Amino acid sequence: MEFRFELALAAHLEATTDWLIARQLGGAVATPGGRIMDLCCVRPTDALADRAAITSETIPPLAIESDVGAGEAVDWRPAFDCSIDHARSVVDRAVDCGFFEVERHNGRRYVRQTTRYPDWVDSLVGIENKPDLDQPGDLDRQLRIDIALGLFDAVILATESYVTRAHLNRLPEAVGVWRFDPEDGERTVVREPTPLSPSEPGIEPTNTEPLRTDIAVVDAEAKARKRRRIAERAYGKGWRTYDLPACEHADPTDDGRPYCAFYDHVVNPATDCGESCPGYEPADPPEIDQEAIREERSPWIADPDGISRSQSGLNRFL
């Protein structure tokens, strides 16, 4: 149920906004795996076109954060604050995706950015999906982490349930609330989110026990790095992160969701499909170009020309 709800909301937002939508990204800093945000939404600036021109993939965060710039090529080894082996792999990936280019100086490898990394992120919106509020799970703890940390500019709870005053009273006041119908795509704003403060330090609860909560103070610089990493991952990953079922009944929707004709609804291929399913009939997965669908329905570009530049040589003065 939650998977179907999440995909329906992602498809709805992709169709009705200019946001870039991704699913299941880390939403914590001190404990990166301690909070997973269901939907991470990036509101871009006008510089999105400059970012999209570089690569369709995620640019390695350490490449962006390194001392490698767009001016003079530098020795890559001292430019990274990590092990040599890790730095080498980051450089290779940055070159492969078109963000770094390589020069040889005295037989040694030097690199520079092909272009300055653009300031393309306006704001981040984190959405926690809880279709049934009668089964809240760990909702209260998750949302309180989000509000105390302030990593996102706004945090929203999306639900299919009818939202009562009692529900609202149990949620942190800063959390916005949407009621969303995954069948007809109708979205109602029950409560607007209160803007948070990503540019200020935040508090991240790291461990909670009876009568004790451990916390980490996360400074603004660490939050800025994490926000850039979320945005980059969202750009490269998107929300269609599943394989379509290898089943005769697989009949994907126009927006690429894995619909099953046997059950007459969207399914999660990772858990619902396979030989244990009573409707399973082996077949090749449907032929559908998920990248083409994403490119058509969002600001993401599947196959950009890339950016190349070259240093001026002496022959320009001849």
mmCIF file of C-alpha atoms in Angstrom, residues 51-306:
data_model
loop_
_atom_site.group_PDB
_atom_site.id
_atom_site.type_symbol
_atom_site.label_atom_id
_atom_site.label_comp_id
_atom_site.label_asym_id
_atom_site.label_seq_id
_atom_site.Cartn_x
_atom_site.Cartn_y
_atom_site.Cartn_z
ATOM 1 C CA ARG A 51 23.526 21.616 -14.186
ATOM 2 C CA ALA A 52 21.558 19.504 -16.662
ATOM 3 C CA ALA A 53 24.079 20.261 -19.407
ATOM 4 C CA ILE A 54 26.887 18.505 -17.506
ATOM 5 C CA THR A 55 25.545 14.978 -17.065
ATOM 6 C CA SER A 56 22.356 13.014 -16.426
ATOM 7 C CA GLU A 57 24.125 11.151 -13.621
ATOM 8 C CA THR A 58 24.901 12.083 -10.041
ATOM 9 C CA ILE A 59 28.152 14.035 -9.884
ATOM 10 C CA PRO A 60 30.306 12.488 -7.123
ATOM 11 C CA PRO A 61 29.897 14.713 -4.037
ATOM 12 C CA LEU A 62 33.592 14.554 -3.163
ATOM 13 C CA ALA A 63 34.431 15.848 -6.638
ATOM 14 C CA ILE A 64 32.272 18.908 -6.042
ATOM 15 C CA GLU A 65 33.701 19.396 -2.543
ATOM 16 C CA SER A 66 37.339 18.894 -3.575
ATOM 17 C CA ASP A 67 39.958 21.568 -4.257
ATOM 18 C CA VAL A 68 39.706 20.882 -7.976
ATOM 19 C CA GLY A 69 38.392 24.004 -9.703
ATOM 20 C CA ALA A 70 37.552 25.127 -13.213
ATOM 21 C CA GLY A 71 40.739 27.135 -13.676
ATOM 22 C CA GLU A 72 44.213 25.640 -13.729
ATOM 23 C CA ALA A 73 44.459 21.852 -13.669
ATOM 24 C CA VAL A 74 45.813 20.499 -10.372
ATOM 25 C CA ASP A 75 47.358 17.313 -9.081
ATOM 26 C CA TRP A 76 44.346 15.296 -7.931
ATOM 27 C CA ARG A 77 45.994 13.603 -4.945
ATOM 28 C CA PRO A 78 46.240 16.540 -2.501
ATOM 29 C CA ALA A 79 42.907 17.945 -3.692
ATOM 30 C CA PHE A 80 40.838 15.396 -1.730
ATOM 31 C CA ASP A 81 40.347 14.887 1.986
ATOM 32 C CA CYS A 82 40.125 11.099 1.808
ATOM 33 C CA SER A 83 42.277 8.083 1.051
ATOM 34 C CA ILE A 84 44.212 7.960 -2.214
ATOM 35 C CA ASP A 85 42.266 4.918 -3.428
ATOM 36 C CA HIS A 86 38.931 6.579 -2.719
ATOM 37 C CA ALA A 87 40.068 9.822 -4.337
ATOM 38 C CA ARG A 88 41.194 7.922 -7.439
ATOM 39 C CA SER A 89 37.772 6.292 -7.814
ATOM 40 C CA VAL A 90 36.048 9.666 -7.357
ATOM 41 C CA VAL A 91 38.252 11.234 -10.026
ATOM 42 C CA ASP A 92 37.520 8.375 -12.420
ATOM 43 C CA ARG A 93 33.787 8.734 -11.933
ATOM 44 C CA ALA A 94 33.951 12.527 -12.277
ATOM 45 C CA VAL A 95 35.862 12.146 -15.546
ATOM 46 C CA ASP A 96 33.447 9.499 -16.828
ATOM 47 C CA CYS A 97 30.413 11.723 -16.174
ATOM 48 C CA GLY A 98 32.039 14.792 -17.748
ATOM 49 C CA PHE A 99 32.585 16.931 -14.652
ATOM 50 C CA PHE A 100 36.397 16.559 -14.642
ATOM 51 C CA GLU A 101 38.806 16.556 -17.547
ATOM 52 C CA VAL A 102 42.359 15.240 -17.471
ATOM 53 C CA GLU A 103 45.694 16.705 -18.505
ATOM 54 C CA ARG A 104 49.159 15.126 -18.366
ATOM 55 C CA HIS A 105 51.993 17.165 -16.876
ATOM 56 C CA ASN A 106 55.383 15.444 -16.855
ATOM 57 C CA GLY A 107 53.627 12.108 -17.086
ATOM 58 C CA ARG A 108 51.380 12.820 -14.092
ATOM 59 C CA ARG A 109 47.628 13.143 -14.073
ATOM 60 C CA TYR A 110 46.159 16.578 -13.433
ATOM 61 C CA VAL A 111 42.453 17.408 -13.407
ATOM 62 C CA ARG A 112 40.131 20.371 -13.492
ATOM 63 C CA GLN A 113 36.400 20.915 -13.607
ATOM 64 C CA THR A 114 34.933 21.228 -17.087
ATOM 65 C CA THR A 115 32.690 23.979 -15.700
ATOM 66 C CA ARG A 116 31.996 25.632 -12.380
ATOM 67 C CA TYR A 117 29.384 23.773 -10.394
ATOM 68 C CA PRO A 118 26.201 25.879 -10.644
ATOM 69 C CA ASP A 119 24.044 27.065 -7.759
ATOM 70 C CA TRP A 120 20.994 25.250 -9.107
ATOM 71 C CA VAL A 121 19.091 24.315 -5.917
ATOM 72 C CA ASP A 122 16.505 26.762 -4.629
ATOM 73 C CA SER A 123 15.036 24.638 -1.821
ATOM 74 C CA LEU A 124 14.414 21.082 -0.659
ATOM 75 C CA VAL A 125 11.072 19.639 0.421
ATOM 76 C CA GLY A 126 10.958 16.394 2.390
ATOM 77 C CA ILE A 127 7.761 14.320 2.281
ATOM 78 C CA GLU A 128 6.958 11.513 4.692
ATOM 79 C CA ASN A 129 4.279 9.170 3.332
ATOM 80 C CA LYS A 130 1.858 7.568 5.773
ATOM 81 C CA PRO A 131 -1.282 6.492 3.870
ATOM 82 C CA ASP A 132 -2.993 5.160 7.021
ATOM 83 C CA LEU A 133 -2.665 7.428 10.056
ATOM 84 C CA ASP A 134 -4.228 4.735 12.229
ATOM 85 C CA GLN A 135 -0.934 2.856 11.785
ATOM 86 C CA PRO A 136 1.569 5.652 12.451
ATOM 87 C CA GLY A 137 4.573 3.448 13.183
ATOM 88 C CA ASP A 138 7.602 5.602 14.041
ATOM 89 C CA LEU A 139 6.062 8.724 12.549
ATOM 90 C CA ASP A 140 6.397 10.987 15.579
ATOM 91 C CA ARG A 141 10.127 10.295 16.040
ATOM 92 C CA GLN A 142 10.845 10.699 12.327
ATOM 93 C CA LEU A 143 9.121 14.057 12.040
ATOM 94 C CA ARG A 144 10.695 15.399 15.223
ATOM 95 C CA ILE A 145 14.125 14.568 13.824
ATOM 96 C CA ASP A 146 13.254 16.457 10.632
ATOM 97 C CA ILE A 147 12.089 19.567 12.471
ATOM 98 C CA ALA A 148 14.949 19.660 14.998
ATOM 99 C CA LEU A 149 17.592 19.137 12.316
ATOM 100 C CA GLY A 150 16.120 21.538 9.767
ATOM 101 C CA LEU A 151 17.873 19.932 6.819
ATOM 102 C CA PHE A 152 14.929 20.525 4.485
ATOM 103 C CA ASP A 153 13.304 23.891 3.829
ATOM 104 C CA ALA A 154 9.931 22.306 4.510
ATOM 105 C CA VAL A 155 8.654 18.939 5.734
ATOM 106 C CA ILE A 156 5.263 17.523 4.763
ATOM 107 C CA LEU A 157 3.257 14.502 5.840
ATOM 108 C CA ALA A 158 1.224 12.956 3.002
ATOM 109 C CA THR A 159 -1.664 10.649 3.868
ATOM 110 C CA GLU A 160 -4.737 9.055 2.351
ATOM 111 C CA SER A 161 -6.566 9.133 5.688
ATOM 112 C CA TYR A 162 -9.116 11.704 6.706
ATOM 113 C CA VAL A 163 -7.113 14.082 8.905
ATOM 114 C CA THR A 164 -8.747 14.985 12.201
ATOM 115 C CA ARG A 165 -7.864 17.677 14.722
ATOM 116 C CA ALA A 166 -6.518 14.917 16.971
ATOM 117 C CA HIS A 167 -4.126 13.833 14.197
ATOM 118 C CA LEU A 168 -2.872 17.386 13.733
ATOM 119 C CA ASN A 169 -2.354 17.851 17.456
ATOM 120 C CA ARG A 170 -0.088 14.806 17.556
ATOM 121 C CA LEU A 171 2.185 16.159 14.801
ATOM 122 C CA PRO A 172 4.915 18.795 15.219
ATOM 123 C CA GLU A 173 3.360 22.161 14.370
ATOM 124 C CA ALA A 174 5.929 22.920 11.670
ATOM 125 C CA VAL A 175 4.980 19.849 9.622
ATOM 126 C CA GLY A 176 2.659 20.486 6.697
ATOM 127 C CA VAL A 177 -0.079 17.968 5.933
ATOM 128 C CA TRP A 178 -1.454 16.839 2.581
ATOM 129 C CA ARG A 179 -4.336 14.496 1.958
ATOM 130 C CA PHE A 180 -3.749 12.657 -1.294
ATOM 131 C CA ASP A 181 -5.939 10.204 -3.204
ATOM 132 C CA PRO A 182 -3.650 7.911 -5.242
ATOM 133 C CA GLU A 183 -6.526 6.779 -7.454
ATOM 134 C CA ASP A 184 -7.654 10.136 -8.841
ATOM 135 C CA GLY A 185 -4.561 12.205 -8.021
ATOM 136 C CA GLU A 186 -6.462 14.759 -5.964
ATOM 137 C CA ARG A 187 -4.257 16.529 -3.423
ATOM 138 C CA THR A 188 -5.670 18.679 -0.630
ATOM 139 C CA VAL A 189 -3.493 20.905 1.542
ATOM 140 C CA VAL A 190 -4.725 20.374 5.089
ATOM 141 C CA ARG A 191 -1.981 22.456 6.682
ATOM 142 C CA GLU A 192 0.834 24.468 5.157
ATOM 143 C CA PRO A 193 4.354 23.652 6.402
ATOM 144 C CA THR A 194 6.267 26.194 8.456
ATOM 145 C CA PRO A 195 9.537 27.171 6.729
ATOM 146 C CA LEU A 196 12.568 25.709 8.500
ATOM 147 C CA SER A 197 16.103 27.149 8.772
ATOM 148 C CA PRO A 198 18.588 25.057 6.772
ATOM 149 C CA SER A 199 21.229 27.816 6.904
ATOM 150 C CA GLU A 200 21.414 27.621 10.708
ATOM 151 C CA PRO A 201 22.819 24.865 12.957
ATOM 152 C CA GLY A 202 20.425 22.019 13.781
ATOM 153 C CA ILE A 203 19.997 19.349 16.428
ATOM 154 C CA GLU A 204 19.947 15.712 15.320
ATOM 155 C CA PRO A 205 18.728 13.101 17.812
ATOM 156 C CA THR A 206 21.052 10.133 17.348
ATOM 157 C CA ASN A 207 19.835 7.625 19.926
ATOM 158 C CA THR A 208 16.751 7.517 22.126
ATOM 159 C CA GLU A 209 16.358 5.426 25.269
ATOM 160 C CA PRO A 210 14.004 5.686 28.239
ATOM 161 C CA LEU A 211 14.808 8.960 30.046
ATOM 162 C CA ARG A 212 17.679 9.731 27.673
ATOM 163 C CA THR A 213 18.156 11.114 24.159
ATOM 164 C CA ASP A 214 21.602 11.496 22.619
ATOM 165 C CA ILE A 215 21.992 14.384 20.186
ATOM 166 C CA ALA A 216 24.513 15.818 17.748
ATOM 167 C CA VAL A 217 24.810 19.506 16.933
ATOM 168 C CA VAL A 218 25.052 19.802 13.148
ATOM 169 C CA ASP A 219 26.574 23.039 11.908
ATOM 170 C CA ALA A 220 25.353 24.975 8.890
ATOM 171 C CA GLU A 221 28.303 23.917 6.722
ATOM 172 C CA ALA A 222 27.615 20.219 7.284
ATOM 173 C CA LYS A 223 23.948 20.776 6.471
ATOM 174 C CA ALA A 224 24.854 22.613 3.264
ATOM 175 C CA ARG A 225 27.057 19.706 2.154
ATOM 176 C CA LYS A 226 24.298 17.205 2.888
ATOM 177 C CA ARG A 227 21.694 19.304 1.053
ATOM 178 C CA ARG A 228 23.892 19.446 -2.039
ATOM 179 C CA ARG A 229 24.407 15.686 -1.848
ATOM 180 C CA ILE A 230 20.649 15.102 -1.578
ATOM 181 C CA ALA A 231 20.003 17.344 -4.573
ATOM 182 C CA GLU A 232 22.703 15.635 -6.658
ATOM 183 C CA ARG A 233 21.449 12.179 -5.741
ATOM 184 C CA ALA A 234 17.892 13.219 -6.519
ATOM 185 C CA TYR A 235 18.938 14.520 -9.928
ATOM 186 C CA GLY A 236 20.792 11.369 -10.884
ATOM 187 C CA LYS A 237 18.451 8.837 -9.283
ATOM 188 C CA GLY A 238 14.867 10.036 -9.751
ATOM 189 C CA TRP A 239 12.000 7.968 -8.360
ATOM 190 C CA ARG A 240 11.700 5.137 -10.891
ATOM 191 C CA THR A 241 14.234 2.958 -9.114
ATOM 192 C CA TYR A 242 12.572 -0.420 -9.646
ATOM 193 C CA ASP A 243 12.792 -3.060 -12.360
ATOM 194 C CA LEU A 244 9.592 -3.889 -14.192
ATOM 195 C CA PRO A 245 8.312 -7.445 -13.540
ATOM 196 C CA ALA A 246 9.235 -10.242 -15.943
ATOM 197 C CA CYS A 247 5.612 -11.369 -16.068
ATOM 198 C CA GLU A 248 2.873 -11.599 -18.686
ATOM 199 C CA HIS A 249 0.591 -9.448 -16.499
ATOM 200 C CA ALA A 250 3.019 -6.535 -16.225
ATOM 201 C CA ASP A 251 1.448 -3.535 -17.942
ATOM 202 C CA PRO A 252 3.226 -0.305 -16.893
ATOM 203 C CA THR A 253 1.307 2.940 -16.693
ATOM 204 C CA ASP A 254 2.038 5.834 -19.021
ATOM 205 C CA ASP A 255 4.224 7.395 -16.334
ATOM 206 C CA GLY A 256 6.198 4.179 -15.838
ATOM 207 C CA ARG A 257 4.703 2.693 -12.674
ATOM 208 C CA PRO A 258 4.651 -1.157 -12.445
ATOM 209 C CA TYR A 259 0.952 -1.905 -12.905
ATOM 210 C CA CYS A 260 -0.233 -5.533 -12.679
ATOM 211 C CA ALA A 261 -3.236 -6.553 -14.798
ATOM 212 C CA PHE A 262 -3.807 -9.651 -12.648
ATOM 213 C CA TYR A 263 -4.314 -7.663 -9.436
ATOM 214 C CA ASP A 264 -5.530 -4.495 -11.159
ATOM 215 C CA HIS A 265 -3.180 -2.169 -9.295
ATOM 216 C CA VAL A 266 0.428 -1.047 -9.076
ATOM 217 C CA VAL A 267 2.684 -3.603 -7.381
ATOM 218 C CA ASN A 268 6.139 -3.582 -5.832
ATOM 219 C CA PRO A 269 8.217 -5.845 -8.111
ATOM 220 C CA ALA A 270 10.780 -6.459 -5.358
ATOM 221 C CA THR A 271 8.252 -8.012 -2.954
ATOM 222 C CA ASP A 272 5.055 -8.817 -4.865
ATOM 223 C CA CYS A 273 6.287 -10.491 -8.032
ATOM 224 C CA GLY A 274 7.864 -13.813 -8.873
ATOM 225 C CA GLU A 275 7.067 -17.504 -8.718
ATOM 226 C CA SER A 276 5.286 -17.223 -5.366
ATOM 227 C CA CYS A 277 2.617 -14.979 -6.894
ATOM 228 C CA PRO A 278 -0.508 -16.940 -7.974
ATOM 229 C CA GLY A 279 -0.812 -14.815 -11.114
ATOM 230 C CA TYR A 280 2.803 -15.158 -12.170
ATOM 231 C CA GLU A 281 3.320 -16.045 -15.837
ATOM 232 C CA PRO A 282 6.962 -15.801 -16.965
ATOM 233 C CA ALA A 283 7.625 -13.342 -19.771
ATOM 234 C CA ASP A 284 10.154 -10.755 -20.808
ATOM 235 C CA PRO A 285 9.840 -7.467 -18.899
ATOM 236 C CA PRO A 286 7.814 -4.849 -20.771
ATOM 237 C CA GLU A 287 9.793 -2.780 -23.249
ATOM 238 C CA ILE A 288 9.555 0.708 -21.847
ATOM 239 C CA ASP A 289 12.115 3.517 -21.778
ATOM 240 C CA GLN A 290 11.973 4.896 -18.242
ATOM 241 C CA GLU A 291 14.607 7.537 -19.023
ATOM 242 C CA ALA A 292 12.574 8.849 -21.951
ATOM 243 C CA ILE A 293 9.499 9.043 -19.731
ATOM 244 C CA ARG A 294 11.415 10.944 -17.060
ATOM 245 C CA GLU A 295 12.889 13.350 -19.597
ATOM 246 C CA GLU A 296 9.463 14.050 -21.093
ATOM 247 C CA ARG A 297 7.805 14.639 -17.724
ATOM 248 C CA SER A 298 10.490 16.520 -15.768
ATOM 249 C CA PRO A 299 13.336 19.062 -16.176
ATOM 250 C CA TRP A 300 15.905 16.228 -16.188
ATOM 251 C CA ILE A 301 17.845 15.651 -19.455
ATOM 252 C CA ALA A 302 18.667 12.059 -20.342
ATOM 253 C CA ASP A 303 21.569 12.558 -22.757
ATOM 254 C CA PRO A 304 23.093 16.044 -22.547
ATOM 255 C CA ASP A 305 25.849 17.084 -24.916
ATOM 256 C CA GLY A 306 28.183 17.584 -21.964
#
